Short mmCIF file of the C-alpha atoms (twelve columns), coordinates in Angstrom:
data_MODEL
# 
_entry.id   MODEL 
# 
loop_
_atom_site.group_PDB 
_atom_site.id 
_atom_site.type_symbol 
_atom_site.label_atom_id 
_atom_site.label_alt_id 
_atom_site.label_comp_id 
_atom_site.label_asym_id 
_atom_site.label_seq_id 
_atom_site.Cartn_x 
_atom_site.Cartn_y 
_atom_site.Cartn_z 
_atom_site.pdbx_PDB_model_num 
ATOM 1  C CA . MET A 1  97.237  114.424 92.027  1 
ATOM 2  C CA . VAL A 2  98.134  111.795 94.692  1 
ATOM 3  C CA . ASN A 3  99.129  108.275 93.343  1 
ATOM 4  C CA . ALA A 4  99.167  104.997 95.679  1 
ATOM 5  C CA . ILE A 5  99.433  101.463 95.053  1 
ATOM 6  C CA . ILE A 6  97.363  99.521  97.500  1 
ATOM 7  C CA . LEU A 7  98.418  95.976  97.947  1 
ATOM 8  C CA . LEU A 8  95.443  93.297  99.194  1 
ATOM 9  C CA . ASN A 9  95.385  89.982  100.753 1 
ATOM 10 C CA . VAL A 10 91.699  88.954  100.386 1 
ATOM 11 C CA . GLU A 11 89.684  85.660  101.021 1 
ATOM 12 C CA . ARG A 12 91.094  83.583  98.158  1 
ATOM 13 C CA . GLU A 13 87.652  82.449  96.615  1 
ATOM 14 C CA . THR A 14 86.562  86.000  96.522  1 
ATOM 15 C CA . ILE A 15 89.483  87.520  94.305  1 
ATOM 16 C CA . ASN A 16 87.477  88.314  91.118  1 
ATOM 17 C CA . GLU A 17 84.690  89.711  93.515  1 
ATOM 18 C CA . VAL A 18 86.736  92.054  95.398  1 
ATOM 19 C CA . ALA A 19 88.504  93.110  92.048  1 
ATOM 20 C CA . GLU A 20 85.834  93.944  90.351  1 
ATOM 21 C CA . GLN A 21 84.199  96.204  93.321  1 
ATOM 22 C CA . LEU A 22 87.396  98.098  93.922  1 
ATOM 23 C CA . ALA A 23 87.849  98.684  89.991  1 
ATOM 24 C CA . ALA A 24 84.306  100.325 90.340  1 
ATOM 25 C CA . ALA A 25 85.189  102.665 93.164  1 
ATOM 26 C CA . GLU A 26 85.708  106.177 92.639  1 
ATOM 27 C CA . GLY A 27 89.761  106.630 92.838  1 
ATOM 28 C CA . ILE A 28 90.431  103.488 91.710  1 
ATOM 29 C CA . ALA A 29 92.339  103.593 88.212  1 
ATOM 30 C CA . GLU A 30 92.982  99.816  87.936  1 
ATOM 31 C CA . VAL A 31 92.997  96.613  89.945  1 
ATOM 32 C CA . TYR A 32 95.731  93.638  89.196  1 
ATOM 33 C CA . SER A 33 95.571  90.246  89.974  1 
ATOM 34 C CA . VAL A 34 98.913  89.602  90.917  1 
ATOM 35 C CA . ALA A 35 101.326 86.476  91.950  1 
ATOM 36 C CA . GLY A 36 103.439 86.574  94.845  1 
ATOM 37 C CA . LYS A 37 102.762 87.691  98.531  1 
ATOM 38 C CA . TYR A 38 99.606  89.631  97.598  1 
ATOM 39 C CA . ASP A 39 96.632  88.768  95.693  1 
ATOM 40 C CA . LEU A 40 95.887  92.192  94.407  1 
ATOM 41 C CA . ALA A 41 97.307  95.548  93.576  1 
ATOM 42 C CA . ALA A 42 95.236  98.407  93.124  1 
ATOM 43 C CA . ILE A 43 96.007  101.614 91.550  1 
ATOM 44 C CA . ALA A 44 94.694  104.996 93.012  1 
ATOM 45 C CA . ARG A 45 94.657  108.399 91.571  1 
ATOM 46 C CA . VAL A 46 93.003  110.937 93.870  1 
ATOM 47 C CA . PRO A 47 93.372  114.705 94.168  1 
ATOM 48 C CA . ASP A 48 95.116  114.787 97.673  1 
ATOM 49 C CA . ASN A 49 96.014  113.154 100.628 1 
ATOM 50 C CA . GLU A 50 92.520  113.661 102.123 1 
ATOM 51 C CA . ALA A 51 90.957  112.189 99.342  1 
ATOM 52 C CA . LEU A 52 93.398  108.889 99.791  1 
ATOM 53 C CA . ALA A 53 92.679  108.500 103.268 1 
ATOM 54 C CA . GLU A 54 88.959  108.534 102.744 1 
ATOM 55 C CA . LEU A 55 89.303  105.929 99.588  1 
ATOM 56 C CA . VAL A 56 91.392  103.716 102.338 1 
ATOM 57 C CA . THR A 57 89.311  103.773 105.439 1 
ATOM 58 C CA . THR A 58 86.045  104.207 103.957 1 
ATOM 59 C CA . ARG A 59 86.079  102.009 100.915 1 
ATOM 60 C CA . VAL A 60 88.867  99.329  101.116 1 
ATOM 61 C CA . ARG A 61 89.052  98.820  104.891 1 
ATOM 62 C CA . LYS A 62 85.251  98.299  105.008 1 
ATOM 63 C CA . GLU A 63 85.312  95.481  102.440 1 
ATOM 64 C CA . LYS A 64 85.182  92.528  104.784 1 
ATOM 65 C CA . ARG A 65 86.971  89.978  102.498 1 
ATOM 66 C CA . ILE A 66 90.144  92.008  102.659 1 
ATOM 67 C CA . VAL A 67 92.193  90.227  104.819 1 
ATOM 68 C CA . ARG A 68 95.205  92.551  104.641 1 
ATOM 69 C CA . SER A 69 96.332  95.786  103.094 1 
ATOM 70 C CA . GLU A 70 99.274  97.808  102.919 1 
ATOM 71 C CA . THR A 71 99.403  101.500 101.090 1 
ATOM 72 C CA . LEU A 72 102.313 102.769 99.150  1 
ATOM 73 C CA . ILE A 73 102.065 106.459 98.137  1 
ATOM 74 C CA . SER A 74 104.210 107.448 95.506  1 
ATOM 75 C CA . PHE A 75 106.629 110.411 95.172  1 
ATOM 76 C CA . ARG A 76 106.938 110.640 91.589  1 
ATOM 77 C CA . VAL A 77 105.153 108.771 88.306  1 
ATOM 78 C CA . TYR A 78 107.731 107.644 85.867  1 
ATOM 79 C CA . SER A 79 105.791 106.227 82.799  1 
ATOM 80 C CA . ARG A 80 107.596 105.510 79.400  1 
ATOM 81 C CA . TYR A 81 103.947 105.543 77.590  1 
ATOM 82 C CA . ASP A 82 103.760 109.337 78.817  1 
ATOM 83 C CA . LEU A 83 107.203 110.440 77.610  1 
ATOM 84 C CA . GLU A 84 106.581 108.567 74.198  1 
ATOM 85 C CA . HIS A 85 103.372 110.440 74.225  1 
ATOM 86 C CA . LEU A 86 104.510 113.746 75.191  1 
ATOM 87 C CA . PHE A 87 107.586 113.480 72.455  1 
ATOM 88 C CA . SER A 88 105.420 112.462 69.755  1 
ATOM 89 C CA . ILE A 89 103.103 115.515 69.973  1 
ATOM 90 C CA . GLY A 90 103.535 117.052 66.768  1 
ATOM 91 C CA . ASP A 91 105.565 114.108 64.873  1 
ATOM 92 C CA . ASP A 92 103.367 113.755 61.628  1 
ATOM 93 C CA . ALA A 93 105.724 110.790 60.402  1 
ATOM 94 C CA . PRO A 94 103.704 107.639 59.637  1 
# 
């Protein structure tokens, strides 16, 4: 599994529309509206690098309202939720 964060600058008046369209795309797990240098941060989860390349070049880059993008490929995923979930297996305490 390949995880990536896709940081996006979009035409300001279309942020919500672009976010909803991206969230519906296969391979995009979540889209966050964020403050700061970027307008949106999309979390991609795909089977391999080829699928990520396909997602970014055919789905994301074809969206005309996206002005700029930057893709960060993750090496490892650290998640407090996953760790808590793992350690709670078999724990029947209320």
